[in-house]
Amino acid sequence: MIRAHITHAQASSSNPRPERIMAENVLLRLEGITKTFGGIVALEGVDFEVRAGEVHALIGENGAGKSTLMKIATGVHHADRGRLLWKGQVVRLHTPRDAHRLGIRMVPQELTLVPQLSAGENIFLGCLPHRRGLFSWVRWKEAHERARALLRELGHDLDPTRPVSELSVAEQQLVEIARALAFEAELLIFDEPTSPLSEHETERLFQVIARLKARGIGVIYITHRIREIYRIADRVTVLRDGRHVLTRPIVETTPEELVRAMVGRELREHFPARGPRVIGEPLLRVERLSAPGRFYDVTFSVHGGEIVGLAGLVGAGRTELVEAIFGAREYTSGTIRIAGRPVVIRTPADAVRHGLALVTDDRKTKGLILTASVHTNIILPVHTRIAHLGLFLNARAERQLTERLIRELRVKTPSADHPVMLLSGGNQQKVILARWLATTPRIFLLDEPTRGIDVGAKAEIYEWIRRLADQGAAILLVSSELEELQRLADRILVMHRGRIVGELSREEATDDRILYLATGGGA
């Protein structure tokens, strides 16, 4: 028996129930949603709706309440007050399965596929076509044919027999979407879907979403990337501090207005102006660095006071390259020079001693000790840097250093002893930056430093990147956001299949030129 109870409006011409007085094409409506966790108000009186065939963008800073609202919409959390209406009828969702039965599906940031199974098996997992009788067996040919048809409906010719473990993140997303359609989803919720995607893959995802719209499927699109919503959204809703701020057709808004609504104040220029800066001698030089299967014969320099961007599609080898420079991944040949002197970097500890810092895109598995405090996370690399000299900081000096960096980077935390896992994504990224600033590095390797964080935190991190360069640091910036590279970098290197295939000045670095090189046009 379905536990998503539907309260049918009682027929009455004199006193019609309010849930009947709705536009016919509204799929899901949330009214007056309030939710608290341990006395902390996560949502307060929030209204939200999405229509069939509509892309409704949901934006706000980290902690604004977007995830909580969507967890209520999908049966993960239950509202303390308020109600949900599905196609005009009040519903109560006790579990995610109740939401699935209605046709509500989430395409999460952390994909939920089984890597060992094929794409087709994942699409129909739980409802594989089978022959009934004394012995029941799966009709694999039919399953894969139906999976192939679903994928083609989405505009892709992905082979459904391929194991998911061999698929790119973009292809895995496609399988998640096809799986939702296999279960007759009428509303899809996308949570930061383009964070791991290249510009080319993002464009293909937008084409898929356009096909979903054409089929009458409603889409809720959660993102921190303001520019994206002007390409695909019909309406936008802004949440701030758990409250509804605005809902408006996208054509009636401006990016500046949305940013003000999100942060509650006038935000300075998203990308800070470049200050007076002197480009110094090369601090980092990589000569013919190779790791077969990952990158080949890579040579480039980064000067003091310079920001060098590194562009490329997912799988181009950018992350593998910066991890090799930092000693977190092996390379088989080539030379790394620091300030003109050849050095041997085989471990991250070697890199730290030579004045390198790596700010990773993967905060949760590579960048932070999530169960430890903010203080412990910030101070840890300092010990690595000075331990080989037989030196140490006393507890008072450590605490003063931590408190200073928390203030300077404006880390929002109740105290230095607060567990870092309880901070927002933007504040976690600030902690990673603080931990490296504590070691006074000369060279920063920044791998997708603003992925998955809100616009306010991004602006603050951009300000720090510029400030570090102005102070003479050498910065290598890996980013999949072309605007980020174009506005911050002094020049941009482009990688394709493990090789650097071009170098562009700021003036030359147009979207078309970068993508031409990144897709092999210059190879």
C-alpha positions as a Python dict, from the first residue, in 0.01 Angstrom:
ca = {
    (1, 'M'): (0, 0, 0),
    (2, 'I'): (137, 342, -95),
    (3, 'R'): (230, 548, 212),
    (4, 'A'): (223, 879, 24),
    (5, 'H'): (-123, 954, 155),
    (6, 'I'): (-335, 1177, -69),
    (7, 'T'): (-597, 1390, 102),
    (8, 'H'): (-873, 1429, -156),
    (9, 'A'): (-1056, 1759, -148),
    (10, 'Q'): (-1417, 1709, -53),
    (11, 'A'): (-1655, 1827, -323),
    (12, 'S'): (-1828, 2145, -217),
    (13, 'S'): (-1941, 2423, -448),
    (14, 'S'): (-1982, 2667, -159),
    (15, 'N'): (-1646, 2606, 8),
    (16, 'P'): (-1386, 2469, -235),
    (17, 'R'): (-1065, 2343, -78),
    (18, 'P'): (-763, 2568, -152),
    (19, 'E'): (-557, 2287, -297),
    (20, 'R'): (-802, 2271, -589),
    (21, 'I'): (-759, 2641, -670),
    (22, 'M'): (-427, 2601, -852),
    (23, 'A'): (-294, 2624, -1202),
    (24, 'E'): (-348, 2290, -1371),
    (25, 'N'): (16, 2252, -1471),
    (26, 'V'): (167, 2292, -1122),
    (27, 'L'): (328, 1960, -1032),
    (28, 'L'): (465, 2024, -684),
    (29, 'R'): (382, 2303, -443),
    (30, 'L'): (532, 2351, -97),
    (31, 'E'): (343, 2593, 127),
    (32, 'G'): (466, 2754, 449),
    (33, 'I'): (743, 2499, 503),
    (34, 'T'): (918, 2534, 840),
    (35, 'K'): (1191, 2300, 965),
    (36, 'T'): (1417, 2317, 1270),
    (37, 'F'): (1710, 2102, 1379),
    (38, 'G'): (1789, 2110, 1749),
    (39, 'G'): (1653, 2460, 1792),
    (40, 'I'): (1825, 2593, 1477),
    (41, 'V'): (1576, 2718, 1218),
    (42, 'A'): (1668, 2573, 877),
    (43, 'L'): (1351, 2687, 696),
    (44, 'E'): (1084, 2934, 800),
    (45, 'G'): (755, 2966, 614),
    (46, 'V'): (898, 2889, 270),
    (47, 'D'): (673, 2867, -39),
    (48, 'F'): (794, 2706, -361),
    (49, 'E'): (638, 2547, -668),
    (50, 'V'): (741, 2392, -998),
    (51, 'R'): (530, 2340, -1309),
    (52, 'A'): (526, 2069, -1573),
    (53, 'G'): (768, 2147, -1856),
    (54, 'E'): (944, 2415, -1650),
    (55, 'V'): (1301, 2457, -1528),
    (56, 'H'): (1280, 2634, -1193),
    (57, 'A'): (1621, 2736, -1056),
    (58, 'L'): (1669, 2731, -678),
    (59, 'I'): (1964, 2938, -559),
    (60, 'G'): (2111, 3073, -237),
    (61, 'E'): (2431, 3067, -39),
    (62, 'N'): (2542, 2753, 145),
    (63, 'G'): (2320, 2721, 451),
    (64, 'A'): (2030, 2907, 286),
    (65, 'G'): (1805, 2600, 313),
    (66, 'K'): (1803, 2470, -46),
    (67, 'S'): (1907, 2115, 44),
    (68, 'T'): (1670, 2096, 340),
    (69, 'L'): (1378, 2210, 125),
    (70, 'M'): (1454, 1950, -141),
    (71, 'K'): (1495, 1677, 121),
    (72, 'I'): (1145, 1760, 239),
    (73, 'A'): (1024, 1750, -123),
    (74, 'T'): (1175, 1402, -164),
    (75, 'G'): (1065, 1248, 166),
    (76, 'V'): (1407, 1247, 336),
    (77, 'H'): (1303, 1506, 598),
    (78, 'H'): (959, 1595, 728),
    (79, 'A'): (846, 1954, 772),
    (80, 'D'): (754, 2073, 1121),
    (81, 'R'): (489, 2298, 966),
    (82, 'G'): (351, 2351, 618),
    (83, 'R'): (221, 2117, 353),
    (84, 'L'): (309, 1959, 17),
    (85, 'L'): (70, 1941, -276),
    (86, 'W'): (122, 1713, -576),
    (87, 'K'): (-92, 1806, -877),
    (88, 'G'): (-325, 1998, -647),
    (89, 'Q'): (-371, 1730, -383),
    (90, 'V'): (-216, 1736, -36),
    (91, 'V'): (39, 1459, 13),
    (92, 'R'): (247, 1334, 304),
    (93, 'L'): (582, 1181, 216),
    (94, 'H'): (714, 947, 483),
    (95, 'T'): (1009, 810, 285),
    (96, 'P'): (1191, 877, -45),
    (97, 'R'): (1005, 576, -184),
    (98, 'D'): (679, 768, -142),
    (99, 'A'): (824, 1050, -353),
    (100, 'H'): (940, 801, -616),
    (101, 'R'): (589, 656, -641),
    (102, 'L'): (451, 1000, -715),
    (103, 'G'): (715, 1061, -981),
    (104, 'I'): (964, 1280, -790),
    (105, 'R'): (1331, 1189, -842),
    (106, 'M'): (1661, 1348, -742),
    (107, 'V'): (1979, 1346, -953),
    (108, 'P'): (2224, 1398, -665),
    (109, 'Q'): (2575, 1542, -658),
    (110, 'E'): (2703, 1209, -528),
    (111, 'L'): (2576, 966, -791),
    (112, 'T'): (2418, 646, -658),
    (113, 'L'): (2499, 398, -934),
    (114, 'V'): (2654, 53, -881),
    (115, 'P'): (2996, 67, -1055),
    (116, 'Q'): (3019, -309, -1113),
    (117, 'L'): (2691, -322, -1308),
    (118, 'S'): (2631, -209, -1665),
    (119, 'A'): (2456, 116, -1754),
    (120, 'G'): (2144, -78, -1855),
    (121, 'E'): (2141, -282, -1534),
    (122, 'N'): (2164, 38, -1330),
    (123, 'I'): (1882, 200, -1526),
    (124, 'F'): (1640, -86, -1450),
    (125, 'L'): (1782, -188, -1113),
    (126, 'G'): (1485, -306, -908),
    (127, 'C'): (1257, -356, -1208),
    (128, 'L'): (1459, -562, -1458),
    (129, 'P'): (1230, -728, -1717),
    (130, 'H'): (1208, -1100, -1645),
    (131, 'R'): (1018, -1407, -1754),
    (132, 'R'): (778, -1548, -1496),
    (133, 'G'): (720, -1915, -1435),
    (134, 'L'): (858, -2199, -1228),
    (135, 'F'): (1202, -2051, -1288),
    (136, 'S'): (1234, -1675, -1336),
    (137, 'W'): (1518, -1518, -1530),
    (138, 'V'): (1603, -1169, -1648),
    (139, 'R'): (1548, -1083, -2014),
    (140, 'W'): (1884, -909, -2060),
    (141, 'K'): (1841, -835, -2429),
    (142, 'E'): (1513, -657, -2363),
    (143, 'A'): (1662, -465, -2070),
    (144, 'H'): (1950, -335, -2278),
    (145, 'E'): (1725, -253, -2575),
    (146, 'R'): (1492, -52, -2351),
    (147, 'A'): (1790, 120, -2189),
    (148, 'R'): (1933, 208, -2531),
    (149, 'A'): (1596, 355, -2634),
    (150, 'L'): (1581, 570, -2320),
    (151, 'L'): (1934, 698, -2375),
    (152, 'R'): (1853, 781, -2737),
    (153, 'E'): (1546, 974, -2623),
    (154, 'L'): (1793, 1187, -2428),
    (155, 'G'): (2001, 1238, -2743),
    (156, 'H'): (2288, 999, -2663),
    (157, 'D'): (2413, 672, -2813),
    (158, 'L'): (2576, 542, -2496),
    (159, 'D'): (2626, 164, -2503),
    (160, 'P'): (2405, 29, -2219),
    (161, 'T'): (2621, -283, -2183),
    (162, 'R'): (2925, -83, -2066),
    (163, 'P'): (3009, -108, -1694),
    (164, 'V'): (2938, 213, -1504),
    (165, 'S'): (3295, 205, -1369),
    (166, 'E'): (3417, 280, -1723),
    (167, 'L'): (3187, 578, -1777),
    (168, 'S'): (3275, 944, -1733),
    (169, 'V'): (3091, 1148, -1470),
    (170, 'A'): (2883, 1308, -1747),
    (171, 'E'): (2783, 964, -1880),
    (172, 'Q'): (2698, 845, -1529),
    (173, 'Q'): (2470, 1147, -1487),
    (174, 'L'): (2297, 1047, -1808),
    (175, 'V'): (2238, 698, -1668),
    (176, 'E'): (2087, 852, -1351),
    (177, 'I'): (1849, 1060, -1565),
    (178, 'A'): (1753, 761, -1780),
    (179, 'R'): (1689, 560, -1463),
    (180, 'A'): (1449, 829, -1341),
    (181, 'L'): (1264, 818, -1674),
    (182, 'A'): (1248, 437, -1659),
    (183, 'F'): (1054, 479, -1335),
    (184, 'E'): (823, 734, -1503),
    (185, 'A'): (951, 1041, -1319),
    (186, 'E'): (752, 1360, -1375),
    (187, 'L'): (975, 1588, -1167),
    (188, 'L'): (1356, 1578, -1161),
    (189, 'I'): (1568, 1765, -907),
    (190, 'F'): (1925, 1841, -1014),
    (191, 'D'): (2168, 1929, -734),
    (192, 'E'): (2477, 2115, -866),
    (193, 'P'): (2484, 1889, -1175),
    (194, 'T'): (2759, 2076, -1362),
    (195, 'S'): (3014, 2093, -1077),
    (196, 'P'): (3221, 1799, -1208),
    (197, 'L'): (3158, 1871, -1579),
    (198, 'S'): (3358, 2049, -1846),
    (199, 'E'): (3201, 2329, -2053),
    (200, 'H'): (3135, 2085, -2339),
    (201, 'E'): (2973, 1829, -2108),
    (202, 'T'): (2769, 2105, -1945),
    (203, 'E'): (2634, 2206, -2285),
    (204, 'R'): (2528, 1848, -2355),
    (205, 'L'): (2354, 1829, -2017),
    (206, 'F'): (2159, 2145, -2103),
    (207, 'Q'): (2046, 1978, -2425),
    (208, 'V'): (1921, 1681, -2221),
    (209, 'I'): (1731, 1914, -1987),
    (210, 'A'): (1573, 2085, -2290),
    (211, 'R'): (1449, 1743, -2404),
    (212, 'L'): (1303, 1678, -2059),
    (213, 'K'): (1118, 2011, -2074),
    (214, 'A'): (979, 1923, -2416),
    (215, 'R'): (837, 1601, -2267),
    (216, 'G'): (655, 1803, -2001),
    (217, 'I'): (884, 1697, -1717),
    (218, 'G'): (937, 1954, -1443),
    (219, 'V'): (1294, 2035, -1340),
    (220, 'I'): (1423, 2193, -1019),
    (221, 'Y'): (1779, 2311, -1082),
    (222, 'I'): (2002, 2388, -782),
    (223, 'T'): (2325, 2572, -863),
    (224, 'H'): (2576, 2832, -747),
    (225, 'R'): (2656, 2927, -1105),
    (226, 'I'): (2443, 3231, -1180),
    (227, 'R'): (2538, 3240, -1548),
    (228, 'E'): (2395, 2890, -1604),
    (229, 'I'): (2042, 2971, -1496),
    (230, 'Y'): (2012, 3240, -1763),
    (231, 'R'): (2075, 2969, -2021),
    (232, 'I'): (1817, 2713, -1910),
    (233, 'A'): (1580, 2838, -1636),
    (234, 'D'): (1227, 2973, -1678),
    (235, 'R'): (1191, 3097, -1320),
    (236, 'V'): (1423, 3145, -1026),
    (237, 'T'): (1367, 3133, -650),
    (238, 'V'): (1619, 3274, -402),
    (239, 'L'): (1647, 3152, -42),
    (240, 'R'): (1849, 3331, 226),
    (241, 'D'): (1894, 3219, 587),
    (242, 'G'): (1606, 2973, 555),
    (243, 'R'): (1358, 3227, 418),
    (244, 'H'): (1204, 3287, 78),
    (245, 'V'): (1341, 3610, -74),
    (246, 'L'): (1202, 3617, -426),
    (247, 'T'): (1049, 3411, -706),
    (248, 'R'): (1048, 3566, -1050),
    (249, 'P'): (1061, 3480, -1421),
    (250, 'I'): (1428, 3471, -1514),
    (251, 'V'): (1379, 3732, -1788),
    (252, 'E'): (1270, 3982, -1522),
    (253, 'T'): (1594, 3956, -1321),
    (254, 'T'): (1959, 4052, -1354),
    (255, 'P'): (2262, 3861, -1218),
    (256, 'E'): (2342, 4156, -990),
    (257, 'E'): (1991, 4151, -845),
    (258, 'L'): (2011, 3778, -776),
    (259, 'V'): (2349, 3812, -604),
    (260, 'R'): (2211, 4091, -383),
    (261, 'A'): (1910, 3874, -297),
    (262, 'M'): (2135, 3579, -209),
    (263, 'V'): (2385, 3760, 14),
    (264, 'G'): (2158, 4032, 152),
    (265, 'R'): (2399, 4310, 62),
    (266, 'E'): (2565, 4482, -229),
    (267, 'L'): (2852, 4251, -326),
    (268, 'R'): (3166, 4409, -464),
    (269, 'E'): (3274, 4313, -816),
    (270, 'H'): (3253, 3933, -835),
    (271, 'F'): (3609, 3924, -969),
    (272, 'P'): (3832, 4179, -790),
    (273, 'A'): (4028, 4426, -998),
    (274, 'R'): (4392, 4343, -1056),
    (275, 'G'): (4618, 4556, -837),
    (276, 'P'): (4968, 4681, -919),
    (277, 'R'): (5180, 4371, -957),
    (278, 'V'): (5535, 4300, -1067),
    (279, 'I'): (5594, 3970, -1247),
    (280, 'G'): (5912, 3825, -1103),
    (281, 'E'): (6143, 3536, -1184),
    (282, 'P'): (6007, 3183, -1239),
    (283, 'L'): (5929, 3028, -901),
    (284, 'L'): (5795, 2701, -1048),
    (285, 'R'): (5924, 2541, -1366),
    (286, 'V'): (5820, 2200, -1492),
    (287, 'E'): (6034, 2047, -1768),
    (288, 'R'): (5917, 1750, -1980),
    (289, 'L'): (5722, 1594, -1694),
    (290, 'S'): (5556, 1263, -1789),
    (291, 'A'): (5343, 993, -1633),
    (292, 'P'): (5229, 752, -1909),
    (293, 'G'): (4853, 723, -1928),
    (294, 'R'): (4805, 1053, -1747),
    (295, 'F'): (5020, 1332, -1894),
    (296, 'Y'): (5311, 1357, -2136),
    (297, 'D'): (5613, 1585, -2188),
    (298, 'V'): (5465, 1880, -1997),
    (299, 'T'): (5676, 2196, -1980),
    (300, 'F'): (5573, 2535, -1840),
    (301, 'S'): (5672, 2804, -1588),
    (302, 'V'): (5487, 3013, -1331),
    (303, 'H'): (5653, 3338, -1224),
    (304, 'G'): (5628, 3513, -892),
    (305, 'G'): (5330, 3749, -893),
    (306, 'E'): (5165, 3557, -1177),
    (307, 'I'): (4840, 3361, -1203),
    (308, 'V'): (4858, 3093, -1472),
    (309, 'G'): (4531, 2920, -1561),
    (310, 'L'): (4513, 2554, -1664),
    (311, 'A'): (4210, 2473, -1880),
    (312, 'G'): (4091, 2145, -2032),
    (313, 'L'): (3807, 1896, -2042),
    (314, 'V'): (3747, 1642, -1768),
    (315, 'G'): (4009, 1368, -1815),
    (316, 'A'): (4264, 1599, -1979),
    (317, 'G'): (4515, 1527, -1701),
    (318, 'R'): (4510, 1858, -1514),
    (319, 'T'): (4443, 1718, -1167),
    (320, 'E'): (4695, 1436, -1221),
    (321, 'L'): (4957, 1693, -1323),
    (322, 'V'): (4919, 1919, -1019),
    (323, 'E'): (4910, 1617, -787),
    (324, 'A'): (5237, 1495, -941),
    (325, 'I'): (5399, 1836, -890),
    (326, 'F'): (5284, 1823, -527),
    (327, 'G'): (5419, 1471, -472),
    (328, 'A'): (5078, 1309, -433),
    (329, 'R'): (5115, 1111, -757),
    (330, 'E'): (5416, 949, -923),
    (331, 'Y'): (5574, 1075, -1244),
    (332, 'T'): (5826, 874, -1446),
    (333, 'S'): (6043, 1142, -1604),
    (334, 'G'): (6105, 1513, -1613),
    (335, 'T'): (6233, 1785, -1381),
    (336, 'I'): (6070, 2022, -1132),
    (337, 'R'): (6257, 2343, -1050),
    (338, 'I'): (6180, 2574, -759),
    (339, 'A'): (6328, 2923, -800),
    (340, 'G'): (6562, 2786, -1066),
    (341, 'R'): (6693, 2496, -859),
    (342, 'P'): (6605, 2135, -949),
    (343, 'V'): (6430, 1957, -662),
    (344, 'V'): (6306, 1606, -593),
    (345, 'I'): (5942, 1594, -478),
    (346, 'R'): (5820, 1243, -409),
    (347, 'T'): (5573, 1312, -126),
    (348, 'P'): (5347, 1599, -19),
    (349, 'A'): (5581, 1652, 277),
    (350, 'D'): (5863, 1720, 28),
    (351, 'A'): (5640, 1970, -151),
    (352, 'V'): (5549, 2153, 170),
    (353, 'R'): (5917, 2181, 265),
    (354, 'H'): (5989, 2337, -75),
    (355, 'G'): (5716, 2598, -25),
    (356, 'L'): (5430, 2446, -226),
    (357, 'A'): (5063, 2435, -128),
    (358, 'L'): (4779, 2235, -289),
    (359, 'V'): (4421, 2354, -250),
    (360, 'T'): (4222, 2059, -383),
    (361, 'D'): (3875, 2040, -536),
    (362, 'D'): (3795, 1736, -319),
    (363, 'R'): (3758, 1889, 26),
    (364, 'K'): (3609, 1581, 187),
    (365, 'T'): (3863, 1313, 94),
    (366, 'K'): (4183, 1500, 4),
    (367, 'G'): (4171, 1839, 169),
    (368, 'L'): (4040, 1807, 524),
    (369, 'I'): (4024, 1584, 829),
    (370, 'L'): (3649, 1619, 863),
    (371, 'T'): (3617, 1488, 1217),
    (372, 'A'): (3891, 1719, 1347),
    (373, 'S'): (3851, 2079, 1458),
    (374, 'V'): (3912, 2391, 1251),
    (375, 'H'): (4224, 2454, 1462),
    (376, 'T'): (4369, 2106, 1403),
    (377, 'N'): (4310, 2128, 1029),
    (378, 'I'): (4479, 2468, 1002),
    (379, 'I'): (4783, 2391, 1215),
    (380, 'L'): (4863, 2040, 1083),
    (381, 'P'): (5080, 2140, 781),
    (382, 'V'): (5281, 2380, 997),
    (383, 'H'): (5415, 2081, 1189),
    (384, 'T'): (5501, 1909, 859),
    (385, 'R'): (5689, 2218, 741),
    (386, 'I'): (5908, 2268, 1049),
    (387, 'A'): (5934, 1918, 1197),
    (388, 'H'): (6240, 1824, 990),
    (389, 'L'): (6420, 2126, 1139),
    (390, 'G'): (6356, 2002, 1491),
    (391, 'L'): (6134, 2305, 1562),
    (392, 'F'): (5786, 2334, 1706),
    (393, 'L'): (5527, 2597, 1793),
    (394, 'N'): (5399, 2623, 2147),
    (395, 'A'): (5026, 2587, 2205),
    (396, 'R'): (4973, 2960, 2257),
    (397, 'A'): (5147, 3053, 1930),
    (398, 'E'): (4945, 2787, 1745),
    (399, 'R'): (4618, 2923, 1882),
    (400, 'Q'): (4710, 3282, 1793),
    (401, 'L'): (4800, 3178, 1438),
    (402, 'T'): (4472, 2991, 1396),
    (403, 'E'): (4261, 3276, 1533),
    (404, 'R'): (4437, 3529, 1307),
    (405, 'L'): (4375, 3323, 993),
    (406, 'I'): (4010, 3263, 1087),
    (407, 'R'): (3966, 3641, 1116),
    (408, 'E'): (4157, 3728, 798),
    (409, 'L'): (3973, 3473, 585),
    (410, 'R'): (3639, 3544, 754),
    (411, 'V'): (3576, 3177, 831),
    (412, 'K'): (3225, 3148, 976),
    (413, 'T'): (3267, 2909, 1269),
    (414, 'P'): (3142, 2922, 1631),
    (415, 'S'): (3501, 2865, 1748),
    (416, 'A'): (3838, 2728, 1640),
    (417, 'D'): (3744, 2402, 1814),
    (418, 'H'): (3430, 2350, 1603),
    (419, 'P'): (3439, 2030, 1389),
    (420, 'V'): (3520, 2126, 1031),
    (421, 'M'): (3263, 1876, 899),
    (422, 'L'): (2985, 2102, 1032),
    (423, 'L'): (3095, 2404, 827),
    (424, 'S'): (2949, 2501, 489),
    (425, 'G'): (3142, 2415, 172),
    (426, 'G'): (3267, 2771, 133),
    (427, 'N'): (3397, 2785, 489),
    (428, 'Q'): (3561, 2444, 453),
    (429, 'Q'): (3745, 2576, 149),
    (430, 'K'): (3858, 2878, 349),
    (431, 'V'): (3997, 2643, 615),
    (432, 'I'): (4201, 2465, 346),
    (433, 'L'): (4336, 2799, 226),
    (434, 'A'): (4410, 2902, 587),
    (435, 'R'): (4606, 2583, 657),
    (436, 'W'): (4836, 2655, 363),
    (437, 'L'): (4873, 3024, 442),
    (438, 'A'): (4997, 2911, 783),
    (439, 'T'): (5297, 2747, 612),
    (440, 'T'): (5387, 3069, 421),
    (441, 'P'): (5420, 2897, 81),
    (442, 'R'): (5556, 3070, -229),
    (443, 'I'): (5375, 2851, -483),
    (444, 'F'): (5002, 2770, -480),
    (445, 'L'): (4849, 2486, -684),
    (446, 'L'): (4474, 2556, -687),
    (447, 'D'): (4265, 2269, -826),
    (448, 'E'): (3902, 2383, -875),
    (449, 'P'): (3921, 2600, -559),
    (450, 'T'): (3564, 2734, -586),
    (451, 'R'): (3378, 2420, -695),
    (452, 'G'): (3048, 2377, -512),
    (453, 'I'): (3064, 2696, -305),
    (454, 'D'): (2830, 2993, -309),
    (455, 'V'): (2880, 3326, -479),
    (456, 'G'): (2969, 3517, -162),
    (457, 'A'): (3241, 3270, -61),
    (458, 'K'): (3368, 3264, -420),
    (459, 'A'): (3415, 3641, -422),
    (460, 'E'): (3618, 3621, -101),
    (461, 'I'): (3839, 3341, -236),
    (462, 'Y'): (3894, 3533, -561),
    (463, 'E'): (4003, 3830, -352),
    (464, 'W'): (4258, 3614, -170),
    (465, 'I'): (4393, 3463, -493),
    (466, 'R'): (4453, 3813, -629),
    (467, 'R'): (4605, 3927, -301),
    (468, 'L'): (4850, 3635, -294),
    (469, 'A'): (4963, 3711, -648),
    (470, 'D'): (4999, 4081, -563),
    (471, 'Q'): (5226, 3975, -275),
    (472, 'G'): (5452, 3782, -514),
    (473, 'A'): (5322, 3424, -493),
    (474, 'A'): (5321, 3202, -803),
    (475, 'I'): (4974, 3056, -864),
    (476, 'L'): (4869, 2770, -1093),
    (477, 'L'): (4489, 2775, -1118),
    (478, 'V'): (4297, 2472, -1250),
    (479, 'S'): (3933, 2550, -1325),
    (480, 'S'): (3650, 2422, -1542),
    (481, 'E'): (3478, 2762, -1524),
    (482, 'L'): (3605, 2955, -1824),
    (483, 'E'): (3501, 3291, -1681),
    (484, 'E'): (3704, 3218, -1368),
    (485, 'L'): (4016, 3158, -1576),
    (486, 'Q'): (3953, 3452, -1809),
    (487, 'R'): (3902, 3700, -1527),
    (488, 'L'): (4176, 3583, -1287),
    (489, 'A'): (4461, 3440, -1496),
    (490, 'D'): (4739, 3640, -1661),
    (491, 'R'): (4769, 3366, -1923),
    (492, 'I'): (4603, 3029, -1979),
    (493, 'L'): (4755, 2692, -2068),
    (494, 'V'): (4519, 2441, -2232),
    (495, 'M'): (4553, 2063, -2190),
    (496, 'H'): (4414, 1791, -2416),
    (497, 'R'): (4469, 1419, -2353),
    (498, 'G'): (4758, 1477, -2115),
    (499, 'R'): (4947, 1734, -2323),
    (500, 'I'): (4965, 2111, -2320),
    (501, 'V'): (4836, 2205, -2665),
    (502, 'G'): (4828, 2582, -2640),
    (503, 'E'): (4899, 2896, -2440),
    (504, 'L'): (4671, 3201, -2456),
    (505, 'S'): (4711, 3553, -2329),
    (506, 'R'): (4420, 3718, -2148),
    (507, 'E'): (4324, 3895, -2469),
    (508, 'E'): (4333, 3574, -2675),
    (509, 'A'): (4143, 3359, -2423),
    (510, 'T'): (3791, 3362, -2566),
    (511, 'D'): (3546, 3079, -2492),
    (512, 'D'): (3569, 2957, -2851),
    (513, 'R'): (3949, 2958, -2857),
    (514, 'I'): (3983, 2774, -2526),
    (515, 'L'): (3728, 2508, -2623),
    (516, 'Y'): (3884, 2468, -2968),
    (517, 'L'): (4217, 2378, -2807),
    (518, 'A'): (4061, 2174, -2523),
    (519, 'T'): (3876, 1951, -2772),
    (520, 'G'): (4190, 1879, -2972),
    (521, 'G'): (4164, 2150, -3235),
    (522, 'G'): (4523, 2256, -3180),
    (523, 'A'): (4671, 1909, -3136),
}
